[in-house]
Amino acid sequence: MTVSSPVAKKRSDYQTPDFLISHVDMVFHLDVVKTRVITTSQITRNGQHDRPLVLDGESIKLVSVALNEDAIHDYSLNDEQLSIQTTESTFTLCVETEINPSENKTLEGLYFSAGAYCTQCEAEGFRKITYFLDRPDVLAKYDVTIFADKERYPHLLSNGNQIGKGQLDDGRHWVKWQDPFNKPSYLFALVAGDFDLLTDNFITQSGRNVLLELYVDKGALDKGHHAIASLKKAMAWDEEVFGLEYDLDIYMVVAVDFFNMGAMENKGLNVFNSKFVLADAQSATDDDFFNIEAVIGHEYFHNWTGNRVTCRDWFQLSLKEGLTVFRDQQFSADMSSPVFNRIKNVQIIREHQFAEDASAMAHPIRPEEVIEMNNFYTVTVYDKGAEVIRMMHTLLGVDGFRKGVDLYFERFDGQAVTCDDFVQAMQDATDIDLTHFRLWYSQSGTPKVTVTDTFEQSSGRYTLTFTQSTPPTADQAQKHALHIPFKFELLDQQGMSISDDSVPELEAKMIELTQAKHEITVSGLSEKPTPSLLLNFSAPVKVDYPYSHQQLSHIILHSSDEFSRWDASQSLYSRCIHSLATAPDSPDEELFDSMLVAVSGMFELADSNPALAAAMLSVPSFETLSQQVDEIQVEALYHAQRSIRNLIATSLSEKWLALYNKQITGPYQYDADDVDKRRLRNLSLSYLVQGDSPQASELLLAQFASADNMTDSLGVLKAAQYGPVDQFDHLMFQFEERWRHDPLVLDKWFALHANMERSDILARLPLLLSHEKFSLDNPNRVRSVLGSFAFYNVLGFHAIDGSGYQFLADYILKLNSVNPQVAARIITPLTQWQKFDPKRQELMRYQLARIADCKTLSKDLIEKVTKSLNYTAH
Ligand code: B3K
Ligand code: ZN
């Protein structure tokens, strides 16, 4: 079936704006159903032309328009634009609009939820507030005055500095804000509500005092300390590593419960999903603490990479997102374990970005065409974008990279620019030619580097051949060779890294691949070395080399790069799992034995490098394994993964028990040592339950009863998933009793249920959705039930009768009219049908077609469903 779709915007069609806006004065009269917004803009015609002023606007009521203070009526208005014909070249435009914030469930524009007003304008939400040139290359200074009832909304916030406030006789009050920095409309923010406030301060490197304010739900003040501490760390880190100092006198963060994504970097007034702010030992896991630090950092880092220098148009999104993700990754690595962080980054790429490349949504990190911009906040733009920045960091070196970033700010501070501008600055600052490298911005897909080698015993000559190719993607048939910094080393039989100063690539431990094929030769070797390839995942590519399992074990023990030791462990597990999936009746005992010997050795690392040990002792996820095969055989692959885990669990049960017992911690503290211990403890516990260890049940109950923190409580529930259903249900019941008042903890409970491997899962999901605490209006809830099920409940979602797909499709149709952005996010697993067997492909496409038939489908869903249904492999 072929369905038609709304017209896409193309990157190549970019035109400079016809008009510029230097100053905006906004007045908000807040009301839950009838908010009035009066926007007065100083506008100048950009260049010589007589085109009309065309302003964007959506889902708002136009009340009046005045040009230079005279009311006008001869404008034209449609669902998306207000068009005004004028001959003036500089003028004042006053537009009054009316909004219904409580009806706005899209959580974009101005909305009212849980008793507070809040805005979300990126990417194109400002047009749901007023008619405006809602594009990132129109930068203006904003004054904002907010009027609202004082008792219900004591805090009235917007960007910049507070410059006035007052009280009216009717119970309302007002506050006026002024942002001294030019900004695009997507960085505008307004929040009004009754919050508890946590304050702190930070002295910048130049000695300025910055007031830090964290606004949280009433009663949640104690859960804000980690976020504030993280913010201070991020501010200090950016000064130290990039020389970047905060530029306003106040930095505000507001935590809200209803939010479409993680957080938003509005100038001086970040709005956060409460999930990435609130934490205490009892209710938040170590991962939550980690994520809060990372997201607080990410939004803070945007102040320079995104706000001071922003994007010319939305196709350039990776300019700010790829760079800011790279910066938050470096920050997290510096705050905790670099190798553990690198592994996490790479897992996201392998599980999700490679899957996106293999699907109909494949796009380069700088997309070429877009229907709904919100669909392009993707793992490709963000995480592959960060990998592209990381490759430049590798090619330029730490100092070269810093010089490039310095030049970028020197040239472009206060401007809206392109990805090309960024790369040019990196090149000009270092004289390193990045012409070829730029192809990473326009070419989509996952490159594959195939490595082969030969060794001549008689002469000791060893030749390594690297061949790169990128398979065609849904959006692009033709691919070219990329500039790939490929790190590697050669290990001798003692596990030493071989050096030879006549082979510069070997000395540098890196070869820059620029053509389809490269070869290097090393002479005088007495034995064939083992190549350890793509050290630290130096490029977002797949590598193919015919490793023997002895070679993998050798790398696990000896590579000088910790990431590669982990990577080799994952290759070894993958090999076992795929071999069992393809031949379940004839297990390769020799391979399995050698894997078990390697695993056994990993326990030795638990004391000296616990973070690495924990990562190495975990087998690859189903999602990672799926990207290693051409066609996913759901049951075979899933059960093979379970069997290999069981084998590791049962064969090494004594070691797991000893490891469990060794992880002794005092009262909860979020510090690296204790985090490692809890990680190893809970990993051991889950293996003990999987291996049906006689102590398992007792350990689960004891840990559940004694845990003083959420990491250990949740560790019990996760492990209990592998044990008897009755026990799991019982623990879940107790957990719900204890935590039903806490929305963030309840999300974890919902997610655990939705992920459960059980034959009656499709009958249980409706129960979850009718739970009194479930609401389709709340994105966190939707993600925890529907998102967890679709993304991670492999057997339930992919049930061969199609019931999982149908279930998701039913709810996507419901969500379509509530929150299209969230609906378009959770449809992703259904659009990735290409790698499944023909029967499942048909079932998935059938549900997509059902969704496509909806007459009122949002642009967000039309774009994804259409692309997916029209997908043809090149
Ligand atoms: N810039 C925002 C994301 C906006 C998403 C709009 N659909 C958060 C971030 O990346 O920091
Ligand atoms: Zn971001």
mmCIF file of C-alpha atoms in Angstrom, residues 383-696:
data_model
loop_
_atom_site.group_PDB
_atom_site.id
_atom_site.type_symbol
_atom_site.label_atom_id
_atom_site.label_comp_id
_atom_site.label_asym_id
_atom_site.label_seq_id
_atom_site.Cartn_x
_atom_site.Cartn_y
_atom_site.Cartn_z
ATOM 1 C CA ASP A 383 24.187 10.113 19.414
ATOM 2 C CA LYS A 384 25.677 9.490 16.012
ATOM 3 C CA GLY A 385 26.056 13.292 15.886
ATOM 4 C CA ALA A 386 28.120 13.035 19.085
ATOM 5 C CA GLU A 387 30.223 10.254 17.549
ATOM 6 C CA VAL A 388 30.989 12.510 14.584
ATOM 7 C CA ILE A 389 32.148 15.254 16.972
ATOM 8 C CA ARG A 390 34.172 12.633 18.866
ATOM 9 C CA MET A 391 35.911 11.594 15.619
ATOM 10 C CA MET A 392 36.932 15.213 15.077
ATOM 11 C CA HIS A 393 38.206 15.233 18.660
ATOM 12 C CA THR A 394 40.275 12.150 17.801
ATOM 13 C CA LEU A 395 41.605 13.589 14.534
ATOM 14 C CA LEU A 396 42.422 17.014 15.969
ATOM 15 C CA GLY A 397 43.613 15.910 19.414
ATOM 16 C CA VAL A 398 42.536 17.482 22.708
ATOM 17 C CA ASP A 399 44.348 20.782 22.096
ATOM 18 C CA GLY A 400 43.363 21.050 18.442
ATOM 19 C CA PHE A 401 39.738 20.398 19.312
ATOM 20 C CA ARG A 402 39.788 23.089 21.976
ATOM 21 C CA LYS A 403 41.359 25.564 19.528
ATOM 22 C CA GLY A 404 38.603 24.758 17.051
ATOM 23 C CA VAL A 405 35.855 25.285 19.607
ATOM 24 C CA ASP A 406 37.449 28.574 20.717
ATOM 25 C CA LEU A 407 37.497 29.789 17.122
ATOM 26 C CA TYR A 408 33.899 28.660 16.629
ATOM 27 C CA PHE A 409 32.768 30.886 19.518
ATOM 28 C CA GLU A 410 35.004 33.747 18.442
ATOM 29 C CA ARG A 411 33.463 33.703 14.994
ATOM 30 C CA PHE A 412 29.845 32.911 15.706
ATOM 31 C CA ASP A 413 28.882 34.061 19.199
ATOM 32 C CA GLY A 414 25.356 35.486 19.024
ATOM 33 C CA GLN A 415 24.629 33.964 15.623
ATOM 34 C CA ALA A 416 22.590 31.175 14.069
ATOM 35 C CA VAL A 417 24.919 28.995 11.999
ATOM 36 C CA THR A 418 25.369 25.691 10.182
ATOM 37 C CA CYS A 419 27.201 22.421 10.725
ATOM 38 C CA ASP A 420 29.532 23.476 7.909
ATOM 39 C CA ASP A 421 30.435 26.608 9.873
ATOM 40 C CA PHE A 422 31.425 24.407 12.799
ATOM 41 C CA VAL A 423 33.595 22.071 10.737
ATOM 42 C CA GLN A 424 35.208 25.035 8.975
ATOM 43 C CA ALA A 425 36.192 26.528 12.335
ATOM 44 C CA MET A 426 37.702 23.209 13.413
ATOM 45 C CA GLN A 427 39.663 23.059 10.177
ATOM 46 C CA ASP A 428 40.815 26.695 10.202
ATOM 47 C CA ALA A 429 41.987 26.479 13.797
ATOM 48 C CA THR A 430 44.173 23.437 13.182
ATOM 49 C CA ASP A 431 45.014 23.315 9.477
ATOM 50 C CA ILE A 432 43.729 19.753 9.447
ATOM 51 C CA ASP A 433 41.839 19.163 6.244
ATOM 52 C CA LEU A 434 38.290 18.088 7.034
ATOM 53 C CA THR A 435 36.917 18.369 3.496
ATOM 54 C CA HIS A 436 36.381 14.657 3.108
ATOM 55 C CA PHE A 437 35.303 14.270 6.725
ATOM 56 C CA ARG A 438 32.229 16.438 6.079
ATOM 57 C CA LEU A 439 30.639 13.534 4.250
ATOM 58 C CA TRP A 440 29.630 12.221 7.686
ATOM 59 C CA TYR A 441 27.070 15.039 7.788
ATOM 60 C CA SER A 442 25.347 14.122 4.534
ATOM 61 C CA GLN A 443 25.745 10.358 4.238
ATOM 62 C CA SER A 444 23.414 8.136 6.231
ATOM 63 C CA GLY A 445 23.881 4.508 7.152
ATOM 64 C CA THR A 446 26.203 2.299 9.139
ATOM 65 C CA PRO A 447 29.569 1.781 7.455
ATOM 66 C CA LYS A 448 31.101 -1.630 7.689
ATOM 67 C CA VAL A 449 34.844 -2.062 7.910
ATOM 68 C CA THR A 450 35.945 -5.517 6.891
ATOM 69 C CA VAL A 451 39.400 -6.439 8.073
ATOM 70 C CA THR A 452 41.429 -9.376 6.794
ATOM 71 C CA ASP A 453 45.030 -10.346 7.411
ATOM 72 C CA THR A 454 47.768 -12.587 6.144
ATOM 73 C CA PHE A 455 50.943 -13.739 7.789
ATOM 74 C CA GLU A 456 53.987 -15.200 6.070
ATOM 75 C CA GLN A 457 55.830 -17.281 8.607
ATOM 76 C CA SER A 458 59.020 -17.398 6.540
ATOM 77 C CA SER A 459 59.484 -13.628 6.222
ATOM 78 C CA GLY A 460 57.524 -12.549 9.300
ATOM 79 C CA ARG A 461 55.423 -10.241 7.124
ATOM 80 C CA TYR A 462 52.005 -9.445 8.450
ATOM 81 C CA THR A 463 49.516 -7.578 6.262
ATOM 82 C CA LEU A 464 46.260 -6.084 7.444
ATOM 83 C CA THR A 465 43.694 -5.065 4.857
ATOM 84 C CA PHE A 466 40.851 -2.704 5.681
ATOM 85 C CA THR A 467 37.901 -2.449 3.311
ATOM 86 C CA GLN A 468 35.037 -0.074 3.982
ATOM 87 C CA SER A 469 31.584 -0.006 2.484
ATOM 88 C CA THR A 470 28.237 1.404 3.543
ATOM 89 C CA PRO A 471 25.126 -0.521 2.571
ATOM 90 C CA PRO A 472 22.371 1.523 0.897
ATOM 91 C CA THR A 473 19.757 2.984 3.249
ATOM 92 C CA ALA A 474 16.071 3.760 2.732
ATOM 93 C CA ASP A 475 16.895 7.396 1.978
ATOM 94 C CA GLN A 476 20.079 7.001 -0.052
ATOM 95 C CA ALA A 477 21.193 4.372 -2.548
ATOM 96 C CA GLN A 478 24.686 5.583 -3.356
ATOM 97 C CA LYS A 479 27.373 5.596 -0.699
ATOM 98 C CA HIS A 480 30.962 6.776 -0.740
ATOM 99 C CA ALA A 481 34.033 5.963 1.264
ATOM 100 C CA LEU A 482 34.202 8.022 4.465
ATOM 101 C CA HIS A 483 37.108 9.488 6.404
ATOM 102 C CA ILE A 484 37.274 7.065 9.341
ATOM 103 C CA PRO A 485 39.727 7.338 12.233
ATOM 104 C CA PHE A 486 40.170 3.649 12.946
ATOM 105 C CA LYS A 487 42.122 2.849 16.104
ATOM 106 C CA PHE A 488 43.749 -0.541 16.464
ATOM 107 C CA GLU A 489 46.686 -2.382 17.934
ATOM 108 C CA LEU A 490 48.452 -5.678 17.377
ATOM 109 C CA LEU A 491 48.956 -7.996 20.305
ATOM 110 C CA ASP A 492 51.727 -10.558 20.461
ATOM 111 C CA GLN A 493 51.279 -13.930 22.092
ATOM 112 C CA GLN A 494 52.265 -12.535 25.470
ATOM 113 C CA GLY A 495 49.557 -9.920 25.072
ATOM 114 C CA MET A 496 51.979 -7.035 24.548
ATOM 115 C CA SER A 497 51.078 -4.315 22.100
ATOM 116 C CA ILE A 498 53.553 -4.540 19.196
ATOM 117 C CA SER A 499 55.326 -1.362 18.163
ATOM 118 C CA ASP A 500 57.346 -0.632 15.034
ATOM 119 C CA ASP A 501 58.427 2.924 14.287
ATOM 120 C CA SER A 502 58.664 2.197 10.575
ATOM 121 C CA VAL A 503 54.895 1.746 10.491
ATOM 122 C CA PRO A 504 53.436 5.119 11.561
ATOM 123 C CA GLU A 505 49.865 3.776 11.835
ATOM 124 C CA LEU A 506 51.020 1.166 14.304
ATOM 125 C CA GLU A 507 52.885 3.736 16.345
ATOM 126 C CA ALA A 508 49.853 6.017 16.367
ATOM 127 C CA LYS A 509 47.579 3.017 16.957
ATOM 128 C CA MET A 510 45.340 4.537 14.322
ATOM 129 C CA ILE A 511 44.836 4.361 10.604
ATOM 130 C CA GLU A 512 42.834 7.070 8.850
ATOM 131 C CA LEU A 513 40.711 5.236 6.322
ATOM 132 C CA THR A 514 39.746 7.489 3.452
ATOM 133 C CA GLN A 515 39.366 5.078 0.560
ATOM 134 C CA ALA A 516 37.515 1.861 -0.071
ATOM 135 C CA LYS A 517 40.646 -0.148 0.703
ATOM 136 C CA HIS A 518 43.826 0.296 2.742
ATOM 137 C CA GLU A 519 46.649 -2.017 3.567
ATOM 138 C CA ILE A 520 49.451 -1.909 6.080
ATOM 139 C CA THR A 521 52.324 -4.278 6.449
ATOM 140 C CA VAL A 522 54.485 -4.989 9.446
ATOM 141 C CA SER A 523 57.665 -6.993 9.010
ATOM 142 C CA GLY A 524 59.909 -9.053 11.184
ATOM 143 C CA LEU A 525 57.271 -10.648 13.365
ATOM 144 C CA SER A 526 57.989 -14.077 14.745
ATOM 145 C CA GLU A 527 54.368 -15.067 15.072
ATOM 146 C CA LYS A 528 50.973 -14.020 13.824
ATOM 147 C CA PRO A 529 49.636 -11.212 16.031
ATOM 148 C CA THR A 530 46.051 -10.693 17.168
ATOM 149 C CA PRO A 531 44.575 -7.429 15.937
ATOM 150 C CA SER A 532 42.492 -5.547 18.495
ATOM 151 C CA LEU A 533 40.219 -3.420 16.340
ATOM 152 C CA LEU A 534 38.252 -0.173 16.712
ATOM 153 C CA LEU A 535 39.765 0.660 20.066
ATOM 154 C CA ASN A 536 37.441 2.779 22.209
ATOM 155 C CA PHE A 537 34.888 2.572 19.354
ATOM 156 C CA SER A 538 36.799 5.240 17.457
ATOM 157 C CA ALA A 539 34.104 5.457 14.747
ATOM 158 C CA PRO A 540 30.388 4.553 14.552
ATOM 159 C CA VAL A 541 30.903 1.558 12.294
ATOM 160 C CA LYS A 542 30.502 -2.193 12.313
ATOM 161 C CA VAL A 543 33.680 -4.254 12.129
ATOM 162 C CA ASP A 544 34.025 -7.629 10.567
ATOM 163 C CA TYR A 545 37.123 -9.717 11.251
ATOM 164 C CA PRO A 546 37.151 -13.512 11.422
ATOM 165 C CA TYR A 547 38.266 -13.819 15.029
ATOM 166 C CA SER A 548 38.854 -17.231 16.505
ATOM 167 C CA HIS A 549 37.449 -17.520 19.980
ATOM 168 C CA GLN A 550 41.004 -17.934 21.275
ATOM 169 C CA GLN A 551 41.813 -14.526 19.805
ATOM 170 C CA LEU A 552 38.787 -12.965 21.482
ATOM 171 C CA SER A 553 39.843 -14.442 24.817
ATOM 172 C CA HIS A 554 43.332 -13.059 24.220
ATOM 173 C CA ILE A 555 41.934 -9.549 23.682
ATOM 174 C CA ILE A 556 39.690 -9.857 26.723
ATOM 175 C CA LEU A 557 42.773 -10.484 28.804
ATOM 176 C CA HIS A 558 45.328 -8.243 27.174
ATOM 177 C CA SER A 559 44.099 -5.358 25.060
ATOM 178 C CA SER A 560 45.569 -2.087 26.286
ATOM 179 C CA ASP A 561 42.158 -0.533 25.692
ATOM 180 C CA GLU A 562 39.560 -1.364 28.341
ATOM 181 C CA PHE A 563 36.700 -0.702 25.992
ATOM 182 C CA SER A 564 38.091 -3.294 23.577
ATOM 183 C CA ARG A 565 38.403 -5.864 26.315
ATOM 184 C CA TRP A 566 34.699 -5.406 26.972
ATOM 185 C CA ASP A 567 33.952 -5.391 23.263
ATOM 186 C CA ALA A 568 35.734 -8.708 22.790
ATOM 187 C CA SER A 569 33.719 -10.184 25.661
ATOM 188 C CA GLN A 570 30.559 -9.117 23.873
ATOM 189 C CA SER A 571 31.747 -10.656 20.603
ATOM 190 C CA LEU A 572 32.419 -13.900 22.386
ATOM 191 C CA TYR A 573 28.945 -13.973 23.948
ATOM 192 C CA SER A 574 27.361 -12.966 20.643
ATOM 193 C CA ARG A 575 29.109 -15.798 18.900
ATOM 194 C CA CYS A 576 27.832 -18.317 21.451
ATOM 195 C CA ILE A 577 24.301 -16.947 21.265
ATOM 196 C CA HIS A 578 24.109 -16.857 17.471
ATOM 197 C CA SER A 579 25.625 -20.308 17.219
ATOM 198 C CA LEU A 580 23.011 -21.683 19.599
ATOM 199 C CA ALA A 581 20.202 -19.790 17.865
ATOM 200 C CA THR A 582 21.092 -21.295 14.501
ATOM 201 C CA ALA A 583 21.789 -24.815 15.756
ATOM 202 C CA PRO A 584 19.948 -25.300 19.052
ATOM 203 C CA ASP A 585 20.306 -29.061 18.864
ATOM 204 C CA SER A 586 24.026 -29.201 18.326
ATOM 205 C CA PRO A 587 25.627 -26.799 20.786
ATOM 206 C CA ASP A 588 29.256 -25.961 20.113
ATOM 207 C CA GLU A 589 30.614 -27.259 23.422
ATOM 208 C CA GLU A 590 34.172 -26.240 22.723
ATOM 209 C CA LEU A 591 33.118 -22.664 22.046
ATOM 210 C CA PHE A 592 30.983 -22.570 25.165
ATOM 211 C CA ASP A 593 33.763 -23.990 27.300
ATOM 212 C CA SER A 594 36.174 -21.432 26.092
ATOM 213 C CA MET A 595 33.604 -18.690 26.785
ATOM 214 C CA LEU A 596 33.134 -20.028 30.321
ATOM 215 C CA VAL A 597 36.878 -20.013 30.927
ATOM 216 C CA ALA A 598 36.986 -16.386 29.791
ATOM 217 C CA VAL A 599 34.023 -15.475 32.006
ATOM 218 C CA SER A 600 35.591 -17.212 34.921
ATOM 219 C CA GLY A 601 38.673 -15.025 34.461
ATOM 220 C CA MET A 602 36.541 -11.870 34.463
ATOM 221 C CA PHE A 603 35.665 -12.424 38.110
ATOM 222 C CA GLU A 604 39.321 -11.673 38.883
ATOM 223 C CA LEU A 605 38.713 -8.110 37.738
ATOM 224 C CA ALA A 606 35.930 -7.485 40.208
ATOM 225 C CA ASP A 607 38.268 -6.023 42.832
ATOM 226 C CA SER A 608 40.617 -4.040 40.653
ATOM 227 C CA ASN A 609 38.182 -2.758 38.032
ATOM 228 C CA PRO A 610 34.625 -3.436 39.193
ATOM 229 C CA ALA A 611 32.955 -1.191 36.597
ATOM 230 C CA LEU A 612 34.656 -3.058 33.765
ATOM 231 C CA ALA A 613 34.007 -6.425 35.403
ATOM 232 C CA ALA A 614 30.278 -5.710 35.683
ATOM 233 C CA ALA A 615 30.068 -4.679 32.050
ATOM 234 C CA MET A 616 32.050 -7.699 30.872
ATOM 235 C CA LEU A 617 29.940 -10.091 32.892
ATOM 236 C CA SER A 618 26.761 -8.885 31.164
ATOM 237 C CA VAL A 619 25.726 -10.474 27.884
ATOM 238 C CA PRO A 620 24.614 -8.360 24.895
ATOM 239 C CA SER A 621 21.012 -7.188 24.810
ATOM 240 C CA PHE A 622 18.478 -8.661 22.414
ATOM 241 C CA GLU A 623 18.502 -5.315 20.566
ATOM 242 C CA THR A 624 22.274 -5.450 20.056
ATOM 243 C CA LEU A 625 22.119 -9.064 18.925
ATOM 244 C CA SER A 626 19.352 -8.154 16.484
ATOM 245 C CA GLN A 627 21.615 -5.728 14.672
ATOM 246 C CA GLN A 628 24.182 -8.482 14.097
ATOM 247 C CA VAL A 629 21.921 -10.610 11.895
ATOM 248 C CA ASP A 630 20.176 -10.083 8.580
ATOM 249 C CA GLU A 631 16.882 -11.551 9.719
ATOM 250 C CA ILE A 632 15.830 -11.679 13.362
ATOM 251 C CA GLN A 633 14.482 -15.092 14.386
ATOM 252 C CA VAL A 634 12.689 -13.824 17.454
ATOM 253 C CA GLU A 635 12.166 -16.939 19.543
ATOM 254 C CA ALA A 636 15.407 -18.628 18.562
ATOM 255 C CA LEU A 637 17.515 -15.577 19.311
ATOM 256 C CA TYR A 638 15.693 -14.745 22.511
ATOM 257 C CA HIS A 639 15.900 -18.267 23.912
ATOM 258 C CA ALA A 640 19.516 -18.646 22.865
ATOM 259 C CA GLN A 641 20.382 -15.511 24.784
ATOM 260 C CA ARG A 642 18.528 -16.845 27.820
ATOM 261 C CA SER A 643 20.255 -20.211 27.550
ATOM 262 C CA ILE A 644 23.707 -18.704 27.404
ATOM 263 C CA ARG A 645 22.910 -16.582 30.433
ATOM 264 C CA ASN A 646 21.629 -19.670 32.208
ATOM 265 C CA LEU A 647 24.788 -21.514 31.303
ATOM 266 C CA ILE A 648 26.902 -18.731 32.780
ATOM 267 C CA ALA A 649 24.622 -18.661 35.815
ATOM 268 C CA THR A 650 24.669 -22.382 36.549
ATOM 269 C CA SER A 651 28.248 -23.202 35.601
ATOM 270 C CA LEU A 652 29.639 -20.459 37.785
ATOM 271 C CA SER A 653 27.073 -20.419 40.574
ATOM 272 C CA GLU A 654 29.650 -20.567 43.342
ATOM 273 C CA LYS A 655 31.507 -17.628 41.938
ATOM 274 C CA TRP A 656 28.276 -15.647 41.677
ATOM 275 C CA LEU A 657 27.462 -16.366 45.287
ATOM 276 C CA ALA A 658 30.937 -15.387 46.434
ATOM 277 C CA LEU A 659 30.781 -12.218 44.366
ATOM 278 C CA TYR A 660 27.373 -11.384 45.809
ATOM 279 C CA ASN A 661 28.559 -11.833 49.351
ATOM 280 C CA LYS A 662 31.625 -9.693 48.834
ATOM 281 C CA GLN A 663 29.752 -6.524 47.926
ATOM 282 C CA ILE A 664 29.395 -4.941 51.320
ATOM 283 C CA THR A 665 28.260 -1.338 51.543
ATOM 284 C CA GLY A 666 27.337 0.943 54.423
ATOM 285 C CA PRO A 667 24.366 3.311 54.484
ATOM 286 C CA TYR A 668 23.493 4.532 50.990
ATOM 287 C CA GLN A 669 25.868 6.947 49.338
ATOM 288 C CA TYR A 670 26.030 7.821 45.668
ATOM 289 C CA ASP A 671 29.741 7.404 45.170
ATOM 290 C CA ALA A 672 31.738 5.458 42.598
ATOM 291 C CA ASP A 673 32.835 2.630 44.923
ATOM 292 C CA ASP A 674 29.377 1.928 46.256
ATOM 293 C CA VAL A 675 27.775 2.231 42.828
ATOM 294 C CA ASP A 676 30.176 -0.430 41.551
ATOM 295 C CA LYS A 677 29.420 -2.677 44.495
ATOM 296 C CA ARG A 678 25.674 -2.384 44.073
ATOM 297 C CA ARG A 679 26.048 -3.043 40.370
ATOM 298 C CA LEU A 680 28.017 -6.238 40.993
ATOM 299 C CA ARG A 681 25.690 -7.275 43.797
ATOM 300 C CA ASN A 682 22.561 -6.951 41.690
ATOM 301 C CA LEU A 683 24.170 -8.537 38.663
ATOM 302 C CA SER A 684 25.190 -11.516 40.815
ATOM 303 C CA LEU A 685 21.724 -11.700 42.297
ATOM 304 C CA SER A 686 20.098 -11.874 38.905
ATOM 305 C CA TYR A 687 22.487 -14.656 37.793
ATOM 306 C CA LEU A 688 21.802 -16.535 41.029
ATOM 307 C CA VAL A 689 18.070 -16.382 40.377
ATOM 308 C CA GLN A 690 18.499 -17.332 36.723
ATOM 309 C CA GLY A 691 20.697 -20.244 37.678
ATOM 310 C CA ASP A 692 18.027 -21.381 40.109
ATOM 311 C CA SER A 693 20.548 -21.284 42.920
ATOM 312 C CA PRO A 694 19.246 -22.820 46.165
ATOM 313 C CA GLN A 695 20.005 -19.546 47.987
ATOM 314 C CA ALA A 696 18.252 -17.351 45.426
#
